[in-house]
Coordinates of C-alpha atoms in Angstrom, one line a residue:
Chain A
X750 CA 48.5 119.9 104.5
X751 CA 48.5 117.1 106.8
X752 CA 51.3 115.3 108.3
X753 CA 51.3 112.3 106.2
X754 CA 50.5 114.5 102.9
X755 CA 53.5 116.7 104.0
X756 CA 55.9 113.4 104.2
X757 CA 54.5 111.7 100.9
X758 CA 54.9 114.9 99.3
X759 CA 58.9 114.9 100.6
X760 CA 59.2 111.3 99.4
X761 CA 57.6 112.0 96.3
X762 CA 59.8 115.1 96.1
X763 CA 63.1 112.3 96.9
X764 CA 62.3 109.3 94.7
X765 CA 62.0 112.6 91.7
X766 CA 65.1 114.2 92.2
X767 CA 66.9 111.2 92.8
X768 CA 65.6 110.0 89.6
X769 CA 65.8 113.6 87.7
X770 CA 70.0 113.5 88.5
X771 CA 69.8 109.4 87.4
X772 CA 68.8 110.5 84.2
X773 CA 70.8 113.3 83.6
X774 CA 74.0 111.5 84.4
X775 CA 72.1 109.0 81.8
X776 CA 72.4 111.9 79.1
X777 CA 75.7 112.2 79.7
X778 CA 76.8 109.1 79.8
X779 CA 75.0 109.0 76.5
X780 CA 76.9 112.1 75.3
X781 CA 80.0 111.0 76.2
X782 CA 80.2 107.3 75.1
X783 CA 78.1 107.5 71.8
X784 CA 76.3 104.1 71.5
X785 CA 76.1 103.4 67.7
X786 CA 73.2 100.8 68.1
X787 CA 70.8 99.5 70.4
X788 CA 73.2 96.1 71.5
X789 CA 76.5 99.2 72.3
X790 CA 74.0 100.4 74.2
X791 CA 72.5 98.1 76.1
X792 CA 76.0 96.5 76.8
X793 CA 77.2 100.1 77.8
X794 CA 74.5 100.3 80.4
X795 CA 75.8 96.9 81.8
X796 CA 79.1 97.6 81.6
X797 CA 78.7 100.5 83.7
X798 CA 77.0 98.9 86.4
X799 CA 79.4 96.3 86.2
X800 CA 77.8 93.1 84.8
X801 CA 78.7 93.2 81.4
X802 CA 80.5 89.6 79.8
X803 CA 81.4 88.6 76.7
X804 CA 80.3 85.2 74.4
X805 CA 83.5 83.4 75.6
X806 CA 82.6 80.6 73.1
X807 CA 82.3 83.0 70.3
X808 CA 85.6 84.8 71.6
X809 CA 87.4 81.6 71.3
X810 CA 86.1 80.7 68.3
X811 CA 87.1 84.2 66.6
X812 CA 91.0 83.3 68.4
X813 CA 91.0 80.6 66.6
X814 CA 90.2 82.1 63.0
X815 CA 92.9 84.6 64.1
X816 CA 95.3 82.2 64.1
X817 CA 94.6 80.6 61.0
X818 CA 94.5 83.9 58.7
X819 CA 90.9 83.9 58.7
X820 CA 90.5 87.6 59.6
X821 CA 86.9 88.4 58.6
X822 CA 85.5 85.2 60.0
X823 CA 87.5 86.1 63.2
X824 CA 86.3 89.3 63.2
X825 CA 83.1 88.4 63.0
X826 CA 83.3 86.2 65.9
X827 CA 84.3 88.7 68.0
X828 CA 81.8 90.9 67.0
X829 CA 79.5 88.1 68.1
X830 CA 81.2 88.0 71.7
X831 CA 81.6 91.5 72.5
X832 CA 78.4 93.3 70.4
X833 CA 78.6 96.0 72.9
X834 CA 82.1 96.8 72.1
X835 CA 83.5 96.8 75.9
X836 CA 85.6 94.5 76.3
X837 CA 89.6 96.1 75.8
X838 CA 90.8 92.2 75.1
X839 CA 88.2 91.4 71.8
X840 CA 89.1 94.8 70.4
X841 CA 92.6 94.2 71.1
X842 CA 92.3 91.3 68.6
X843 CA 90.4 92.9 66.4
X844 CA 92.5 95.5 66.1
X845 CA 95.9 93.0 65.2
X846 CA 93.2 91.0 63.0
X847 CA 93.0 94.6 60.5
X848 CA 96.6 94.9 61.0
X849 CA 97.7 91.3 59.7
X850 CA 95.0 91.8 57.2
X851 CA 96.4 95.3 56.2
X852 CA 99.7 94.2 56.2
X853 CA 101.6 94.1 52.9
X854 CA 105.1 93.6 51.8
X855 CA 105.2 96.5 49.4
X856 CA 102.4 98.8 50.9
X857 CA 99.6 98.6 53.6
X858 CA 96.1 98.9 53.0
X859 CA 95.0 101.7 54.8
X860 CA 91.6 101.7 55.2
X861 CA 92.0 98.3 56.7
X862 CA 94.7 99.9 59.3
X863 CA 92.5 103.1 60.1
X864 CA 89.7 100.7 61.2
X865 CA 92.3 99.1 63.2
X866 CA 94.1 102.3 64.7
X867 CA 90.3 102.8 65.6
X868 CA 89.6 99.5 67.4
X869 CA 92.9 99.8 69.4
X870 CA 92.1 103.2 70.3
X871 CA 88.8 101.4 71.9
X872 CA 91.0 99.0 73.2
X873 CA 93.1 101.7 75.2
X874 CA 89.9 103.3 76.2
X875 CA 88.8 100.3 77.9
X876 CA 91.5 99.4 79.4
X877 CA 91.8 99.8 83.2
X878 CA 95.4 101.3 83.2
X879 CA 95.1 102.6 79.6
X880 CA 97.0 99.9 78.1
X881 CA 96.3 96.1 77.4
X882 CA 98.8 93.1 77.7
X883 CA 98.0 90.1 75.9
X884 CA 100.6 86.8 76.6
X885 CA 99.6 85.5 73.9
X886 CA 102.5 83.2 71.7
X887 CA 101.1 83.4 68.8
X888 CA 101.3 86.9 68.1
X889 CA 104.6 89.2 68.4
X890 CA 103.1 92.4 69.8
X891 CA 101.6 91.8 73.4
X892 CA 101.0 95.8 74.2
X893 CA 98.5 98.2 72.7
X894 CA 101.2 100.5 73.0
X895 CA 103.1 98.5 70.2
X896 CA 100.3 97.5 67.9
X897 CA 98.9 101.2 68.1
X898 CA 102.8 102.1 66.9
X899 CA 102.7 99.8 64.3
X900 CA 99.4 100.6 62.6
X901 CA 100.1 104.5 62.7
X902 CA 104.0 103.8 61.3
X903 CA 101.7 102.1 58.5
X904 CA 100.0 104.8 58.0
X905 CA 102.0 107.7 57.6
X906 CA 104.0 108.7 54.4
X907 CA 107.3 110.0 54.7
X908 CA 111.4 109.1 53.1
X909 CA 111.2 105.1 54.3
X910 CA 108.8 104.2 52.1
X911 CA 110.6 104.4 49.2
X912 CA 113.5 102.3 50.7
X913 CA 113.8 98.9 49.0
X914 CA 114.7 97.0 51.9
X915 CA 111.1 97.5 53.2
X916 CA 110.2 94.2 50.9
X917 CA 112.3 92.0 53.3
X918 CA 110.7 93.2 56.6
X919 CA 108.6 91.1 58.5
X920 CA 104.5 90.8 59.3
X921 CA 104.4 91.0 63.3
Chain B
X932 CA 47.6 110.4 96.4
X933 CA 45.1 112.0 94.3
X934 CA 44.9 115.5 95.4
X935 CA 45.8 118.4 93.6
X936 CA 49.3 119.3 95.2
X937 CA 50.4 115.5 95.3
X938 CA 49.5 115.8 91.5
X939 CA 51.9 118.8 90.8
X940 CA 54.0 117.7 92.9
X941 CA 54.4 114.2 91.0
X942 CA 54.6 116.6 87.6
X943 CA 57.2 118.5 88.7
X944 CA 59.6 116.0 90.6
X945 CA 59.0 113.3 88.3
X946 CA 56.9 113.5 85.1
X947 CA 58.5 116.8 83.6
X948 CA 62.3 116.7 84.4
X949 CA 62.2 112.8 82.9
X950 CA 59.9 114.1 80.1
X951 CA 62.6 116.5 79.4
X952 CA 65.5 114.4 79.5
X953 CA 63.9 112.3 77.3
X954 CA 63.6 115.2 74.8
X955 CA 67.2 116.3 75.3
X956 CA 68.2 112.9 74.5
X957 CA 65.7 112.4 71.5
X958 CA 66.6 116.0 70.1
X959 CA 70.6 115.0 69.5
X960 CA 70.0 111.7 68.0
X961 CA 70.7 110.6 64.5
X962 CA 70.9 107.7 62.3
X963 CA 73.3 107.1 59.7
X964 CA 71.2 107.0 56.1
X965 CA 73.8 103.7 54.9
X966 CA 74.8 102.0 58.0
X967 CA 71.9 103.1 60.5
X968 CA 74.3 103.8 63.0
X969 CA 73.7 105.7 65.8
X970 CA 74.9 109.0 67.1
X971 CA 73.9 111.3 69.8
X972 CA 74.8 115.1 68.8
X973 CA 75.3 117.1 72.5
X974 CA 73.9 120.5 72.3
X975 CA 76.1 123.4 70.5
X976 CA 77.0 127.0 72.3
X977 CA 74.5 128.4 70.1
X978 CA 71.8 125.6 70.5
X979 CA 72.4 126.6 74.0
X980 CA 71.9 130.4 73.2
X981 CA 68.6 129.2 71.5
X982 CA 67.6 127.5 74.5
X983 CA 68.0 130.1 76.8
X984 CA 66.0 132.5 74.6
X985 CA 63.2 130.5 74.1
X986 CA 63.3 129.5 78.2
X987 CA 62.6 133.4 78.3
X988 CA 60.0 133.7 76.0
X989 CA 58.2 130.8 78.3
X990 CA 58.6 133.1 81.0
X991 CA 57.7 136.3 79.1
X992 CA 54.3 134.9 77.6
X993 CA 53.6 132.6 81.2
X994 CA 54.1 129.6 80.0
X995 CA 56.6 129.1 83.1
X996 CA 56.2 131.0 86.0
X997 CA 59.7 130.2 87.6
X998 CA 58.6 131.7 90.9
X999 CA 56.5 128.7 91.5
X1000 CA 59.6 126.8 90.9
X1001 CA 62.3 128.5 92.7
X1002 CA 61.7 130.9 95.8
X1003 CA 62.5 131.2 99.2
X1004 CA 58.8 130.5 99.6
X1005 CA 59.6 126.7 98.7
X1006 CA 62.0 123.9 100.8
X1007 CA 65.4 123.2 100.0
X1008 CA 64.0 119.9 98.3
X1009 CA 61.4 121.3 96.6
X1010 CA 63.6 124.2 95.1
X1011 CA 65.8 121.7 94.2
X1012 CA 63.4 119.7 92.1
X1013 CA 62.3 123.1 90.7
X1014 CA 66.0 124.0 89.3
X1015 CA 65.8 120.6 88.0
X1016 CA 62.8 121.4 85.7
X1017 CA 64.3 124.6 85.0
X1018 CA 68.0 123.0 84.1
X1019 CA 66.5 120.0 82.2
X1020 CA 63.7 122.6 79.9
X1021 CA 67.2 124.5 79.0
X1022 CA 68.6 121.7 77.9
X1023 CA 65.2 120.1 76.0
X1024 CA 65.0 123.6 74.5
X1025 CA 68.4 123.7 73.2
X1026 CA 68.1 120.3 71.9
X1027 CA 64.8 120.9 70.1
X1028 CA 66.7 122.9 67.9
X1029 CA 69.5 120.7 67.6
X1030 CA 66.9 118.0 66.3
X1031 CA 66.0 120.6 63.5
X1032 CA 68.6 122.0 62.2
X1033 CA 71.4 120.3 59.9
X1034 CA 74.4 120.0 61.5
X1035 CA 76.8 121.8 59.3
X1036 CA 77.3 123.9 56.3
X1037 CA 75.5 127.0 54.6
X1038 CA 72.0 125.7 55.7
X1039 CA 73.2 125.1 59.4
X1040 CA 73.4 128.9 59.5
X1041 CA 70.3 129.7 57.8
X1042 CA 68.5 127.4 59.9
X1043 CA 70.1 129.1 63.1
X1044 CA 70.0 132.9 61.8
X1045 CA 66.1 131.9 61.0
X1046 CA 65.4 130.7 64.9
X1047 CA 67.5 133.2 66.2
X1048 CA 65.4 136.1 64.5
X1049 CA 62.1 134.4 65.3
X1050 CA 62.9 134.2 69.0
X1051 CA 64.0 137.5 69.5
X1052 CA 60.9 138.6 67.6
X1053 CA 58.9 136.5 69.6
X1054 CA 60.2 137.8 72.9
X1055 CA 60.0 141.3 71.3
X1056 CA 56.0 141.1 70.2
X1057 CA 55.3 139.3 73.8
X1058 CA 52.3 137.1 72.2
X1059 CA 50.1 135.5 74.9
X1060 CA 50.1 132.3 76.3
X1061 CA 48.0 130.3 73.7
X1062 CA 49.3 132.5 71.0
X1063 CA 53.2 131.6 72.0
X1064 CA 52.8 128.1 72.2
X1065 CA 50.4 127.9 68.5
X1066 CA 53.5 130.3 67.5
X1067 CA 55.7 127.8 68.3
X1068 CA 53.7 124.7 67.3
X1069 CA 53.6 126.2 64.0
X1070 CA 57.7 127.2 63.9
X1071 CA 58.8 123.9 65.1
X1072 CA 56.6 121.8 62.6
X1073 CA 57.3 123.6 59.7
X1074 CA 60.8 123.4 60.7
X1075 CA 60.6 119.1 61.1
X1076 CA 59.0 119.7 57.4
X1077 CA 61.4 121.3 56.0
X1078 CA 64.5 119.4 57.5
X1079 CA 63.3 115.9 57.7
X1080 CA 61.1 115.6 55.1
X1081 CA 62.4 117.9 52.1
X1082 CA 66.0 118.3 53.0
X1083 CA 66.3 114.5 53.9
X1084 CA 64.4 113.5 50.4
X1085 CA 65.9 115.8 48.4
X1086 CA 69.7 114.5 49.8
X1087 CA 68.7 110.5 49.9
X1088 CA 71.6 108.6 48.2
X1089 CA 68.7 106.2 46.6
X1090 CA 67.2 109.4 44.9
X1091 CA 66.1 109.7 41.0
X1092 CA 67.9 110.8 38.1
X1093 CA 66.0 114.3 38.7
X1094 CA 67.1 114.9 42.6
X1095 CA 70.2 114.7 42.0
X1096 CA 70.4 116.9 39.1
X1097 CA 68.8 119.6 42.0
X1098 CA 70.9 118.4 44.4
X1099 CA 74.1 118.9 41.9
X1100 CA 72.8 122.1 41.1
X1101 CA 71.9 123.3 44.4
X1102 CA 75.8 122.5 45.6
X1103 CA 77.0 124.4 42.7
X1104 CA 75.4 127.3 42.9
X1105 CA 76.4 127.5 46.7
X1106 CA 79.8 126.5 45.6
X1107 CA 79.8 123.4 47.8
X1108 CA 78.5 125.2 50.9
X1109 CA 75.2 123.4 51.7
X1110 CA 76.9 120.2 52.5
X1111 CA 74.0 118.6 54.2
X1112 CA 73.9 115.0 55.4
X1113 CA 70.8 113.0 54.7
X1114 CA 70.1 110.5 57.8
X1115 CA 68.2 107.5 58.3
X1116 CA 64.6 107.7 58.7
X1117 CA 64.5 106.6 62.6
X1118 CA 66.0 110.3 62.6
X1119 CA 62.7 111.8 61.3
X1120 CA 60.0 109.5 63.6
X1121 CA 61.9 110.0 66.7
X1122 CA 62.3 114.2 66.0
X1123 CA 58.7 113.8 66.0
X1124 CA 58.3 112.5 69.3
X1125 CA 60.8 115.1 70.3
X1126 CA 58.7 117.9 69.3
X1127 CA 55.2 116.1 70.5
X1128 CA 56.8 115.6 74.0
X1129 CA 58.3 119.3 74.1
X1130 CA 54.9 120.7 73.2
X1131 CA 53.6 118.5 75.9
X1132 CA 56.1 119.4 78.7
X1133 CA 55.0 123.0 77.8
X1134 CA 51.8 122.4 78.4
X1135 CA 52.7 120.5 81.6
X1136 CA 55.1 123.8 82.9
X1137 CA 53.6 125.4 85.7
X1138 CA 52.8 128.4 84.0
X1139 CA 51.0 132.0 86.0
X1140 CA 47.5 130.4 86.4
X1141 CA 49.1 127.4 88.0
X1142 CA 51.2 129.6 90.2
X1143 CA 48.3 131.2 91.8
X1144 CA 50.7 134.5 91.4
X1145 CA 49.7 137.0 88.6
X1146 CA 52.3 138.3 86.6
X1147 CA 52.3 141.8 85.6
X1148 CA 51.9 141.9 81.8
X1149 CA 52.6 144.7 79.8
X1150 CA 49.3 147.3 79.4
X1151 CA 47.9 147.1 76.3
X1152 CA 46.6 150.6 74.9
X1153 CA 43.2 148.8 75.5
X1154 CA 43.8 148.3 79.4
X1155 CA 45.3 152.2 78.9
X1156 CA 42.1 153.7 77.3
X1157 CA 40.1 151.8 80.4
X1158 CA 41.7 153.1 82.5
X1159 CA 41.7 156.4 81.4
X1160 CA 37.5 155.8 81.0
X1161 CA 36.9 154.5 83.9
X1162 CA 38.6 155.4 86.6
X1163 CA 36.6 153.2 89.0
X1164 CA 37.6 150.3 86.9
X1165 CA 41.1 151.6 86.9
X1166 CA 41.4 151.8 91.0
X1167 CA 40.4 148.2 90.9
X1168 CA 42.6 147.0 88.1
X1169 CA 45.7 146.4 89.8
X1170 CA 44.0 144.1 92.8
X1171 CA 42.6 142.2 89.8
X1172 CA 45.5 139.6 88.5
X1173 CA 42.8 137.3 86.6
X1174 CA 42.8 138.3 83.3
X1175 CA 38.9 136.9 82.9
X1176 CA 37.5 139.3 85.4
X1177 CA 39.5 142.3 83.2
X1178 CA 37.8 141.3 80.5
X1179 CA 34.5 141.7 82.5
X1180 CA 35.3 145.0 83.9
X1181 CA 35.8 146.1 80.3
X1182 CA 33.1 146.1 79.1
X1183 CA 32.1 149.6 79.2
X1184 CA 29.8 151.6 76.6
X1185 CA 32.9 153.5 75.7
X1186 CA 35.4 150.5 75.5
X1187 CA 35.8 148.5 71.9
X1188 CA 35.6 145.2 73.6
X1189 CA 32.4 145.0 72.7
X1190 CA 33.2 145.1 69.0
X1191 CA 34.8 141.5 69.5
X1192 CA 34.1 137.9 71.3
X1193 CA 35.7 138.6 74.9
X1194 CA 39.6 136.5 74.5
X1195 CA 40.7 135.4 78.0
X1196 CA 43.4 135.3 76.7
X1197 CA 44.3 138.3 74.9
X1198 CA 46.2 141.2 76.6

């Protein structure tokens, strides 16, 4: 082989092995974060090179229905501005949204708070430091940390459930 | 860019390890039968056990000649680019087999005891070239049959009256055990491609032609009795690596080639 031929063939030889490793880091990536549709993937590509943003009209928007008790409208404007499901803040609130939805007096729904425990788990994934703070004065938990207490304490069966007193505690 | 070795060298640096990605990535996917959701199943230890038998069956039959992948024959760049192919076929293989078999339960084993024996008779019967690969056509489609077209009908939620009266029965008789999981039907078109673009990275493998090496197959008792015939024949035999000019050598008036159409082919 010539020496042009022998330095196309080492580019060639580059540009493939460069791209082989790309895509294998791909499949792991792909492994690892399990997209669930094509819009969690596409955002999880963008978020990983770093230009990911959410709809902050839509996020707005679904704040908004949050504070007025409008949970399923909220949630679906948050699932509007952050399809991808990257961003810790959006499922932060979604997260609160199943627990003041779950919330009950007597008893919690807890289908409503699994999907929640689940959201602030992706919350806490997301989350630079592991945790998200939210100044926020219109709710009463700020941390993931608290919420994630919270929902789980909703969850779980033990003696305090039967104590009467539970009727006069507070939703957060 | 249009010779030969700028050819293979574009098939092996680029078009096969991306091919094969592709199929490792294809092979794990799923879609949820209700929501259409997505998951991406990695490959299992014994997925991975698969794969590595059926990576040496490839090399057992010629398929892959690894030496033209990997030697000290070959640059540091090129070697590398040659594990690559070698790393990502593991993988594709393993996830082949992921892509056919249900993920848990009673018929996760059967489908897993069934490859397992078929590989290791496989690498056992040492088929050729074109025999492996029809071999392996033949397993792998039957396989996407049974999985993604019987299993997945039989276990649709929107089935008749009748299915699930089998299904019912089917579970009771196995005391629960089956417990397969229908999936969506993206699951079924893109295991397709999965097998199609496995079969066509085989092809693509540089295999002992490409290699320009011979490998040293086993001696039939044909190439024995040849020998033992003709010893002239015999002296040559081992300077002779292509298997076409064998088959010319053996045709002797004592040999029983000429009883059949010459196979280049067949060992």
């Amino acid at each position: 082989m010539s020496r042009p031929d022998e330095r196309r063939e080492s580019i060639i030889r580059g540009v493939g092995l460069a791209c082989s490793t790309a895509a294998m880091a791909a499949l792991a990536w792909l492994f690892v974060h399990q997209p669930e549709s094509l819009e969690q993937l596409t955002g999880g590509v963008a978020a990983a090179v770093g230009v990911y943003e959410i709809d902050q009209v839509a996020f707005d928007q679904g704040r908004e229905f949050f504070r007025q008790d409008r949970f399923e409208e909220a949630r679906a404007a948050f699932q509007r501005a952050d399809p991808a499901t990257r961003h810790a803040l959006t499922q932060f609130y979604v997260a609160y949204s199943f627990y003041r939805q779950g919330w009950g007096r007597v008893y919690s729904d807890d289908a409503l708070f699994a999907q929640g425990v689940a959201a602030v788990d992706r919350a806490i994934a997301l989350a630079p430091g592991g945790a998200v703070r939210v100044d926020d004065p219109a709710l009463d938990m700020h941390t993931t940390d608290e919420l994630k207490a919270e929902l789980e304490q909703g969850l779980r069966r033990d003696a305090s459930d039967f104590n009467p007193l539970r009727v006069l505690r507070q939703r957060r | 860019m249009t010779t030969p070795v700028a050819r293979l060298v574009t098939r092996e640096a680029l078009l096969l390890p991306l091919l094969l990605t592709a199929v490792a990535a294809g092979g794990g996917f799923r879609s949820d039968v209700l929501t259409g959701a997505w998951r991406f199943l990695p490959p299992s230890p014994m997925a991975l056990v698969l794969g590595v038998l059926q990576v040496g069956i490839l090399i057992r039959t010629g398929v892959l000649a690894p030496w033209a992948l990997i030697g000290p024959h070959r640059s540091g760049l090129a070697n590398a680019n040659g594990a690559m192919v070698l790393l990502t076929l593991l993988i594709a293989s393993a996830q082949v087999f992921t892509a056919l078999s249900p993920e848990r339960g009673l018929l996760h084993v059967l489908a897993t005891v069934f490859f397992l024996l078929m590989l290791v008779n496989t690498l056992a019967a040492v088929p050729t070239r074109a025999r492996a690969m029809q071999s392996l056509g033949v397993v792998l489609l039957s396989a996407f049959v049974l999985k993604h077209v019987v299993l997945d009908a039989l276990y649709a939620p929107e089935g008749s009256l009748a299915r699930k009266v089998v299904t019912t029965l089917l579970e009771g008789v196995s005391l629960g055990a089956l417990g397969y999981t229908a999936h969506g039907p993206a699951t079924a078109y893109v295991a397709f491609v999965v097998i199609a673009a496995y079969l066509f990275a085989l092809v693509l493998l540089p295999g002992d032609i490409d290699a320009g090496l011979a490998v040293a197959p086993p001696r039939t008792s044909r190439d024995r009795r040849i020998e033992d015939e003709t010893p002239a024949v015999a002296a040559v035999l081992p300077a002779t690596p292509s298997k076409r000019s064998l088959t010319t050598t053996s045709l002797t008036p004592s040999s029983d080639a000429r009883a059949g159409r010459p196979d280049p082919d067949d060992r």
